[in-house]
mmCIF file of C-alpha atoms in Angstrom:
data_model
loop_
_atom_site.group_PDB
_atom_site.id
_atom_site.type_symbol
_atom_site.label_atom_id
_atom_site.label_comp_id
_atom_site.label_asym_id
_atom_site.label_seq_id
_atom_site.Cartn_x
_atom_site.Cartn_y
_atom_site.Cartn_z
ATOM 1 C CA MET U 1 40.961 -2.975 -109.924
ATOM 2 C CA SER U 2 39.996 0.193 -111.303
ATOM 3 C CA VAL U 3 36.501 0.640 -109.535
ATOM 4 C CA ASP U 4 35.391 0.727 -105.881
ATOM 5 C CA LEU U 5 34.239 -2.495 -104.239
ATOM 6 C CA SER U 6 31.410 -2.448 -101.656
ATOM 7 C CA ILE U 7 30.079 -5.587 -100.087
ATOM 8 C CA LEU U 8 26.149 -6.867 -99.709
ATOM 9 C CA ASP U 9 25.250 -8.750 -96.546
ATOM 10 C CA LEU U 10 22.756 -10.582 -96.428
ATOM 11 C CA ALA U 11 23.184 -11.914 -92.468
ATOM 12 C CA GLN U 12 22.436 -14.916 -93.330
ATOM 13 C CA VAL U 13 21.875 -17.263 -90.493
ATOM 14 C CA GLY U 14 23.960 -20.789 -91.215
ATOM 15 C CA PRO U 15 23.065 -24.139 -89.787
ATOM 16 C CA GLY U 16 23.368 -23.899 -85.919
ATOM 17 C CA GLU U 17 23.905 -20.178 -85.896
ATOM 18 C CA THR U 18 21.195 -17.808 -83.965
ATOM 19 C CA VAL U 19 20.042 -14.232 -85.242
ATOM 20 C CA THR U 20 22.425 -13.098 -82.482
ATOM 21 C CA ASP U 21 25.453 -14.907 -83.812
ATOM 22 C CA SER U 22 23.863 -13.483 -87.589
ATOM 23 C CA PHE U 23 24.187 -9.920 -86.705
ATOM 24 C CA ALA U 24 27.829 -10.328 -84.646
ATOM 25 C CA ALA U 25 29.245 -11.515 -88.051
ATOM 26 C CA SER U 26 27.901 -8.701 -89.811
ATOM 27 C CA ARG U 27 29.312 -6.265 -86.670
ATOM 28 C CA ASP U 28 32.709 -8.102 -87.285
ATOM 29 C CA MET U 29 32.444 -7.791 -91.085
ATOM 30 C CA ALA U 30 31.560 -4.183 -91.147
ATOM 31 C CA GLN U 31 34.510 -3.102 -88.253
ATOM 32 C CA ARG U 32 36.972 -5.171 -90.726
ATOM 33 C CA ALA U 33 35.723 -4.073 -93.979
ATOM 34 C CA GLU U 34 36.356 -0.526 -92.955
ATOM 35 C CA GLN U 35 40.022 -1.518 -92.092
ATOM 36 C CA TRP U 36 40.366 -2.722 -95.747
ATOM 37 C CA GLY U 37 38.801 0.532 -97.816
ATOM 38 C CA TYR U 38 35.388 -1.109 -98.655
ATOM 39 C CA ARG U 39 33.120 1.633 -99.730
ATOM 40 C CA ARG U 40 30.153 0.587 -98.292
ATOM 41 C CA ILE U 41 27.816 -2.386 -97.052
ATOM 42 C CA TRP U 42 24.662 -2.266 -97.597
ATOM 43 C CA TYR U 43 22.075 -4.966 -96.164
ATOM 44 C CA ALA U 44 18.878 -6.365 -97.995
ATOM 45 C CA GLU U 45 15.307 -6.576 -96.838
ATOM 46 C CA HIS U 46 13.997 -10.141 -96.834
ATOM 47 C CA HIS U 47 10.841 -11.050 -94.638
ATOM 48 C CA ASN U 48 9.492 -14.753 -93.429
ATOM 49 C CA MET U 49 12.743 -16.055 -94.821
ATOM 50 C CA SER U 50 14.919 -18.418 -91.569
ATOM 51 C CA SER U 51 17.886 -18.316 -93.246
ATOM 52 C CA ILE U 52 18.429 -14.391 -93.910
ATOM 53 C CA ALA U 53 17.961 -11.975 -90.665
ATOM 54 C CA SER U 54 17.688 -8.426 -92.322
ATOM 55 C CA ALA U 55 14.192 -7.985 -92.496
ATOM 56 C CA ALA U 56 14.954 -4.522 -90.505
ATOM 57 C CA PRO U 57 17.255 -2.728 -92.297
ATOM 58 C CA ALA U 58 17.570 0.313 -90.716
ATOM 59 C CA VAL U 59 17.148 -1.313 -86.754
ATOM 60 C CA LEU U 60 20.546 -3.003 -88.551
ATOM 61 C CA ILE U 61 22.301 -0.259 -90.353
ATOM 62 C CA SER U 62 21.722 1.773 -86.782
ATOM 63 C CA HIS U 63 23.308 -0.906 -84.719
ATOM 64 C CA ILE U 64 26.479 -1.484 -87.672
ATOM 65 C CA ALA U 65 26.747 2.531 -87.517
ATOM 66 C CA ALA U 66 27.026 2.269 -83.951
ATOM 67 C CA HIS U 67 30.126 0.242 -83.987
ATOM 68 C CA THR U 68 32.085 1.410 -87.200
ATOM 69 C CA SER U 69 33.358 5.118 -88.025
ATOM 70 C CA THR U 70 33.373 5.674 -91.821
ATOM 71 C CA ILE U 71 32.136 3.592 -93.897
ATOM 72 C CA ARG U 72 28.826 3.834 -95.651
ATOM 73 C CA LEU U 73 26.128 2.009 -94.965
ATOM 74 C CA GLY U 74 22.647 1.731 -96.446
ATOM 75 C CA ALA U 75 19.747 -0.434 -97.543
ATOM 76 C CA GLY U 76 20.702 -2.403 -100.505
ATOM 77 C CA GLY U 77 17.715 -1.981 -100.572
ATOM 78 C CA VAL U 78 14.322 -1.539 -98.727
ATOM 79 C CA MET U 79 11.284 -2.927 -100.672
ATOM 80 C CA LEU U 80 9.593 0.489 -101.044
ATOM 81 C CA PRO U 81 6.135 -1.458 -101.195
ATOM 82 C CA ASN U 82 6.064 -2.667 -98.129
ATOM 83 C CA HIS U 83 6.296 0.466 -96.388
ATOM 84 C CA SER U 84 4.634 4.350 -96.702
ATOM 85 C CA PRO U 85 7.626 6.493 -98.132
ATOM 86 C CA LEU U 86 6.767 9.100 -94.324
ATOM 87 C CA SER U 87 7.830 6.188 -92.668
ATOM 88 C CA ILE U 88 11.206 4.990 -94.487
ATOM 89 C CA ALA U 89 12.181 9.278 -94.573
ATOM 90 C CA GLU U 90 11.863 8.878 -90.981
ATOM 91 C CA GLN U 91 13.304 5.746 -90.559
ATOM 92 C CA PHE U 92 16.557 6.893 -92.930
ATOM 93 C CA GLY U 93 16.222 10.328 -91.556
ATOM 94 C CA THR U 94 17.205 9.489 -88.199
ATOM 95 C CA LEU U 95 19.864 7.597 -89.009
ATOM 96 C CA ALA U 96 21.076 10.222 -91.481
ATOM 97 C CA GLU U 97 21.326 13.032 -88.393
ATOM 98 C CA LEU U 98 22.426 10.123 -86.279
ATOM 99 C CA TYR U 99 25.615 9.149 -88.530
ATOM 100 C CA PRO U 100 25.841 11.973 -91.086
ATOM 101 C CA GLY U 101 26.875 11.448 -94.196
ATOM 102 C CA ARG U 102 27.324 7.684 -93.799
ATOM 103 C CA ILE U 103 23.554 6.254 -95.087
ATOM 104 C CA ASP U 104 22.694 5.526 -98.466
ATOM 105 C CA LEU U 105 18.836 4.328 -99.411
ATOM 106 C CA GLY U 106 18.652 1.880 -102.238
ATOM 107 C CA LEU U 107 14.705 1.212 -103.105
ATOM 108 C CA GLY U 108 13.158 -1.724 -104.614
ATOM 109 C CA ARG U 109 9.722 -2.431 -105.813
ATOM 110 C CA ALA U 110 9.133 -6.224 -104.989
ATOM 111 C CA PRO U 111 7.105 -7.513 -102.115
ATOM 112 C CA GLY U 112 10.988 -9.150 -100.559
ATOM 113 C CA GLY U 113 8.840 -12.300 -99.807
ATOM 114 C CA ASP U 114 5.667 -14.326 -100.948
ATOM 115 C CA GLN U 115 2.612 -13.410 -101.378
ATOM 116 C CA LYS U 116 1.324 -14.835 -97.458
ATOM 117 C CA THR U 117 3.728 -12.037 -96.707
ATOM 118 C CA PHE U 118 2.754 -9.493 -98.590
ATOM 119 C CA ALA U 119 0.125 -9.808 -97.213
ATOM 120 C CA ALA U 120 0.578 -10.229 -93.508
ATOM 121 C CA LEU U 121 2.528 -6.647 -94.208
ATOM 122 C CA ARG U 122 -0.976 -5.157 -94.624
ATOM 123 C CA ARG U 123 0.298 -4.405 -98.747
ATOM 124 C CA THR U 124 -1.314 -5.973 -101.849
ATOM 125 C CA ILE U 125 0.571 -6.295 -104.922
ATOM 126 C CA ALA U 126 -0.763 -3.469 -106.141
ATOM 127 C CA SER U 127 1.402 -1.624 -103.970
ATOM 128 C CA ALA U 128 4.340 -1.847 -106.724
ATOM 129 C CA GLU U 129 2.246 -0.002 -109.495
ATOM 130 C CA HIS U 130 2.754 3.321 -107.176
ATOM 131 C CA PHE U 131 6.754 3.092 -106.874
ATOM 132 C CA PRO U 132 7.674 6.069 -109.109
ATOM 133 C CA THR U 133 5.477 7.941 -107.284
ATOM 134 C CA ASP U 134 6.532 6.203 -103.740
ATOM 135 C CA VAL U 135 10.301 6.867 -105.184
ATOM 136 C CA LEU U 136 9.251 11.282 -106.019
ATOM 137 C CA GLU U 137 7.078 11.308 -102.611
ATOM 138 C CA LEU U 138 10.037 9.880 -100.622
ATOM 139 C CA GLN U 139 12.467 12.027 -102.599
ATOM 140 C CA GLY U 140 10.622 15.505 -101.258
ATOM 141 C CA TYR U 141 10.606 14.351 -97.312
ATOM 142 C CA LEU U 142 14.088 13.889 -97.415
ATOM 143 C CA ARG U 143 15.068 17.051 -99.553
ATOM 144 C CA GLY U 144 12.592 18.715 -96.963
ATOM 145 C CA GLN U 145 10.334 19.387 -100.545
ATOM 146 C CA SER U 146 7.161 17.636 -99.278
ATOM 147 C CA ARG U 147 4.771 16.299 -101.912
ATOM 148 C CA VAL U 148 2.353 16.249 -99.452
ATOM 149 C CA GLU U 149 0.369 19.605 -98.593
ATOM 150 C CA GLY U 150 1.174 19.938 -94.502
ATOM 151 C CA VAL U 151 3.044 16.608 -94.181
ATOM 152 C CA SER U 152 6.381 16.883 -93.341
ATOM 153 C CA ALA U 153 9.342 14.475 -92.399
ATOM 154 C CA THR U 154 10.755 14.572 -88.697
ATOM 155 C CA PRO U 155 13.378 13.466 -88.485
ATOM 156 C CA GLY U 156 13.974 13.591 -92.288
ATOM 157 C CA ALA U 157 13.685 16.777 -94.281
ATOM 158 C CA GLY U 158 16.769 18.673 -95.435
ATOM 159 C CA THR U 159 18.907 15.236 -94.618
ATOM 160 C CA ASP U 160 19.114 14.356 -98.535
ATOM 161 C CA VAL U 161 19.260 10.623 -98.416
ATOM 162 C CA PRO U 162 21.523 9.489 -101.159
ATOM 163 C CA LEU U 163 18.794 7.705 -103.313
ATOM 164 C CA TYR U 164 19.657 4.615 -105.969
ATOM 165 C CA ILE U 165 17.313 2.493 -107.838
ATOM 166 C CA LEU U 166 17.712 -1.205 -107.218
ATOM 167 C CA GLY U 167 16.228 -3.617 -110.187
ATOM 168 C CA SER U 168 16.765 -6.364 -112.390
ATOM 169 C CA SER U 169 14.998 -5.418 -114.966
ATOM 170 C CA LEU U 170 14.211 -2.557 -117.831
ATOM 171 C CA PHE U 171 12.110 -1.058 -115.786
ATOM 172 C CA GLY U 172 13.872 -0.246 -112.766
ATOM 173 C CA ALA U 173 16.360 0.734 -116.081
ATOM 174 C CA GLN U 174 14.630 3.535 -117.392
ATOM 175 C CA LEU U 175 12.752 5.106 -113.752
ATOM 176 C CA ALA U 176 16.557 5.659 -112.502
ATOM 177 C CA ALA U 177 17.716 7.552 -115.859
ATOM 178 C CA ALA U 178 14.497 9.059 -116.247
ATOM 179 C CA LEU U 179 15.115 10.471 -112.283
ATOM 180 C CA GLY U 180 18.918 11.352 -112.836
ATOM 181 C CA LEU U 181 19.725 8.506 -110.125
ATOM 182 C CA PRO U 182 22.555 6.031 -109.316
ATOM 183 C CA TYR U 183 21.428 2.179 -110.801
ATOM 184 C CA ALA U 184 21.814 -0.913 -108.907
ATOM 185 C CA PHE U 185 21.262 -3.985 -110.985
ATOM 186 C CA ALA U 186 21.041 -7.478 -109.229
ATOM 187 C CA SER U 187 23.219 -9.380 -110.973
ATOM 188 C CA HIS U 188 24.552 -11.534 -108.078
ATOM 189 C CA PHE U 189 20.691 -13.226 -108.115
ATOM 190 C CA ALA U 190 18.451 -11.646 -111.122
ATOM 191 C CA PRO U 191 21.236 -11.582 -113.861
ATOM 192 C CA GLN U 192 19.243 -11.962 -117.105
ATOM 193 C CA ALA U 193 18.813 -8.338 -117.947
ATOM 194 C CA LEU U 194 22.136 -7.394 -116.526
ATOM 195 C CA GLU U 195 23.747 -5.722 -120.063
ATOM 196 C CA GLN U 196 20.488 -4.731 -121.216
ATOM 197 C CA ALA U 197 19.026 -2.931 -118.482
ATOM 198 C CA VAL U 198 23.027 -1.175 -118.293
ATOM 199 C CA ALA U 199 22.809 -0.580 -121.728
ATOM 200 C CA LEU U 200 19.481 0.883 -121.224
ATOM 201 C CA TYR U 201 19.782 2.880 -118.761
ATOM 202 C CA ARG U 202 23.269 4.849 -120.033
ATOM 203 C CA SER U 203 20.987 5.850 -123.013
ATOM 204 C CA GLU U 204 18.218 7.232 -121.249
ATOM 205 C CA PHE U 205 20.022 8.797 -118.347
ATOM 206 C CA GLN U 206 18.824 12.312 -117.623
ATOM 207 C CA PRO U 207 21.495 14.606 -115.663
ATOM 208 C CA SER U 208 19.533 15.744 -112.453
ATOM 209 C CA ASP U 209 20.875 17.965 -109.508
ATOM 210 C CA VAL U 210 22.056 14.761 -107.849
ATOM 211 C CA LEU U 211 24.245 12.976 -110.505
ATOM 212 C CA ALA U 212 25.856 14.935 -113.711
ATOM 213 C CA GLU U 213 26.615 11.632 -115.177
ATOM 214 C CA PRO U 214 24.932 8.479 -114.926
ATOM 215 C CA TYR U 215 26.265 6.045 -112.501
ATOM 216 C CA VAL U 216 25.681 1.995 -112.452
ATOM 217 C CA ILE U 217 26.489 -0.473 -109.635
ATOM 218 C CA ALA U 218 26.798 -4.455 -110.519
ATOM 219 C CA GLY U 219 25.851 -7.194 -107.994
ATOM 220 C CA VAL U 220 27.923 -10.268 -108.262
ATOM 221 C CA CYS U 221 28.749 -13.437 -106.256
ATOM 222 C CA VAL U 222 32.345 -14.167 -104.804
ATOM 223 C CA ILE U 223 33.766 -17.449 -103.102
ATOM 224 C CA ALA U 224 37.873 -16.844 -102.642
ATOM 225 C CA ASP U 225 40.058 -19.233 -100.814
ATOM 226 C CA ASP U 226 44.064 -20.027 -101.035
ATOM 227 C CA ASP U 227 42.409 -23.730 -102.342
ATOM 228 C CA GLU U 228 40.581 -23.580 -105.531
ATOM 229 C CA ALA U 229 39.266 -26.862 -103.876
ATOM 230 C CA VAL U 230 37.834 -25.343 -100.630
ATOM 231 C CA ALA U 231 36.186 -22.506 -102.477
ATOM 232 C CA ALA U 232 34.019 -25.245 -105.478
ATOM 233 C CA GLU U 233 33.316 -27.141 -102.691
ATOM 234 C CA GLN U 234 31.912 -24.045 -100.988
ATOM 235 C CA LEU U 235 29.948 -23.050 -103.992
ATOM 236 C CA LEU U 236 27.791 -26.485 -104.280
ATOM 237 C CA ARG U 237 27.140 -26.325 -100.503
ATOM 238 C CA ALA U 238 25.556 -22.853 -101.341
ATOM 239 C CA LYS U 239 24.036 -24.182 -104.230
ATOM 240 C CA ARG U 240 22.527 -26.796 -101.199
ATOM 241 C CA GLN U 241 21.256 -24.406 -99.253
ATOM 242 C CA ARG U 242 19.287 -22.678 -101.915
ATOM 243 C CA VAL U 243 17.759 -25.391 -102.998
ATOM 244 C CA THR U 244 16.439 -25.928 -99.671
ATOM 245 C CA ALA U 245 15.644 -22.729 -99.556
ATOM 246 C CA LEU U 246 13.712 -22.558 -102.705
ATOM 247 C CA PHE U 247 12.379 -26.177 -102.416
ATOM 248 C CA GLY U 248 12.459 -27.286 -99.243
ATOM 249 C CA ARG U 249 8.934 -25.888 -97.660
ATOM 250 C CA GLY U 250 9.857 -26.280 -94.159
ATOM 251 C CA ARG U 251 12.506 -29.615 -94.595
ATOM 252 C CA ARG U 252 16.471 -29.405 -95.498
ATOM 253 C CA PHE U 253 17.669 -32.060 -97.962
ATOM 254 C CA THR U 254 20.385 -34.347 -97.662
ATOM 255 C CA ASP U 255 23.049 -33.635 -100.476
ATOM 256 C CA GLU U 256 22.058 -36.357 -101.776
ATOM 257 C CA GLU U 257 19.075 -34.708 -102.222
ATOM 258 C CA ALA U 258 19.900 -31.202 -103.137
ATOM 259 C CA ASP U 259 22.279 -32.464 -106.098
ATOM 260 C CA ALA U 260 19.955 -34.637 -107.556
ATOM 261 C CA ILE U 261 17.085 -31.538 -107.681
ATOM 262 C CA LEU U 262 20.340 -29.385 -109.061
ATOM 263 C CA SER U 263 20.876 -31.740 -111.795
ATOM 264 C CA VAL U 264 17.487 -30.985 -112.966
ATOM 265 C CA PRO U 265 15.253 -28.651 -114.683
ATOM 266 C CA GLN U 266 13.673 -27.072 -111.696
ATOM 267 C CA GLY U 267 17.095 -27.097 -110.189
ATOM 268 C CA ARG U 268 19.112 -25.173 -112.952
ATOM 269 C CA GLN U 269 17.382 -21.947 -112.469
ATOM 270 C CA ILE U 270 20.020 -21.816 -108.984
ATOM 271 C CA ASP U 271 22.705 -22.122 -111.367
ATOM 272 C CA SER U 272 21.282 -19.623 -113.998
ATOM 273 C CA MET U 273 20.507 -17.374 -110.374
ATOM 274 C CA LEU U 274 24.510 -17.611 -109.954
ATOM 275 C CA THR U 275 25.512 -17.185 -113.997
ATOM 276 C CA TYR U 276 28.228 -14.079 -112.435
ATOM 277 C CA VAL U 277 30.046 -16.256 -109.519
ATOM 278 C CA GLY U 278 33.384 -15.696 -109.098
ATOM 279 C CA VAL U 279 35.476 -18.809 -107.129
ATOM 280 C CA GLY U 280 38.620 -20.013 -107.039
ATOM 281 C CA THR U 281 41.810 -18.580 -105.554
ATOM 282 C CA PRO U 282 42.692 -14.395 -105.291
ATOM 283 C CA VAL U 283 44.024 -13.746 -108.402
ATOM 284 C CA GLN U 284 41.361 -16.165 -109.956
ATOM 285 C CA VAL U 285 38.680 -14.278 -108.938
ATOM 286 C CA ARG U 286 40.428 -10.726 -108.954
ATOM 287 C CA GLU U 287 40.860 -11.873 -112.736
ATOM 288 C CA TYR U 288 36.915 -12.716 -112.959
ATOM 289 C CA LEU U 289 35.935 -9.850 -111.369
ATOM 290 C CA ASP U 290 38.191 -7.501 -113.838
ATOM 291 C CA TRP U 291 36.156 -9.248 -116.486
ATOM 292 C CA PHE U 292 32.740 -8.922 -115.175
ATOM 293 C CA THR U 293 33.617 -5.376 -114.593
ATOM 294 C CA ASP U 294 33.847 -4.447 -118.267
ATOM 295 C CA HIS U 295 31.154 -7.000 -118.935
ATOM 296 C CA ALA U 296 29.009 -5.178 -116.655
ATOM 297 C CA ASP U 297 29.846 -1.816 -117.220
ATOM 298 C CA ALA U 298 29.862 -0.872 -114.414
ATOM 299 C CA ASP U 299 31.352 1.485 -111.890
ATOM 300 C CA GLU U 300 31.576 -0.314 -108.854
ATOM 301 C CA LEU U 301 30.941 -3.643 -107.733
ATOM 302 C CA ILE U 302 28.816 -5.100 -105.075
ATOM 303 C CA LEU U 303 30.347 -8.438 -103.581
ATOM 304 C CA ALA U 304 28.013 -10.804 -102.613
ATOM 305 C CA SER U 305 30.674 -13.179 -100.655
ATOM 306 C CA LEU U 306 28.343 -16.940 -100.803
ATOM 307 C CA ALA U 307 30.908 -19.021 -98.790
ATOM 308 C CA PRO U 308 28.464 -21.144 -96.414
ATOM 309 C CA ASP U 309 31.084 -21.548 -93.877
ATOM 310 C CA ARG U 310 31.907 -17.871 -91.861
ATOM 311 C CA THR U 311 35.619 -17.924 -92.030
ATOM 312 C CA VAL U 312 35.824 -18.382 -95.626
ATOM 313 C CA TRP U 313 33.077 -16.003 -95.961
ATOM 314 C CA ARG U 314 35.151 -13.928 -94.148
ATOM 315 C CA ASN U 315 38.635 -14.773 -95.734
ATOM 316 C CA THR U 316 36.464 -14.202 -99.173
ATOM 317 C CA LEU U 317 35.970 -10.403 -98.743
ATOM 318 C CA ALA U 318 39.443 -10.123 -96.722
ATOM 319 C CA HIS U 319 41.361 -11.626 -99.807
ATOM 320 C CA LEU U 320 39.169 -9.551 -102.238
ATOM 321 C CA ALA U 321 39.955 -5.943 -100.162
ATOM 322 C CA PRO U 322 40.989 -2.779 -101.756
ATOM 323 C CA ALA U 323 43.656 -2.579 -99.146
ATOM 324 C CA ALA U 324 44.709 -6.609 -100.373
ATOM 325 C CA ILE U 325 44.980 -5.297 -103.727
ATOM 326 C CA PRO U 326 48.332 -3.672 -105.694
ATOM 327 C CA SER U 327 48.294 -0.214 -106.959
ATOM 328 C CA PRO U 328 48.747 -0.443 -110.873
ATOM 329 C CA THR U 329 50.877 1.869 -110.063
ATOM 330 C CA ALA U 330 52.931 0.531 -108.178
ATOM 331 C CA ALA U 331 57.094 -0.841 -108.501
ATOM 332 C CA PRO U 332 57.307 -4.861 -108.499
ATOM 333 C CA SER U 333 59.189 -5.782 -105.640
ATOM 334 C CA ALA U 334 62.332 -6.619 -106.098
ATOM 335 C CA GLY U 335 62.356 -9.705 -104.040
#
């Protein structure tokens, strides 16, 4: 693997698990990932979703950082329309002061929930229209160059927390290019515009004092197991869970009901969401990731382990870890 590998941890709460169980699994994963050689772990802001526990990324990041030493940690991402730029500057400025040199801040403009949730957060859909100016305001706070006269972020000013623009459309690609910031594409769940967005970002990129050359992180789903059949079964289970999450409205479908929904056009959108999934044995998934790196024109991959089973979830990332991948220049074994 010629690019850095990172992890997107969705802090999933599986059937029969509690939120406490989810956080314990995330902490354990981060400690292992640090040893395995992953570059970073990101946590995404989601609201009103009983199966995802990362509603407060900054709090979760602080907990994980306190139990690790070197791995980079960040939000992938904070949905900026849900917040004021000043509050995010203060939160991530606090993290940067507590854990210097380890904090990232990915920014998205989606609400991270449905319209009722947006209203409960005391925001409106129109908040997303201010995303570009909000990014600049946030960047100013973190650099100690506030764009709001008389207002400074404490903590935050001077920490210069690295910013990443997240997206699944051409809008984010254009913004990241114009600001000279790295770009992370959400191809792990919204793959349709991947090639066009990355090409646009690279062609329109304007060098900045943050970044001299374009830098692309691409998300990809993975399930790896020594038994190829186990990996395939885990993918089917993951799809069934998404059926419940998207269409269940508070009820859990049986396997038969979920499979029936997956077979009709409404359910096939789940297959579309999961266009980029590496599934199979560790060797097969590594080969897939090599292909996907070229296909996405990516400088870094961020892996989302889809496996519902905690053991397969953890082992997937163990199998694919940089420390587990032989160097291409290593001499072949004599055995």
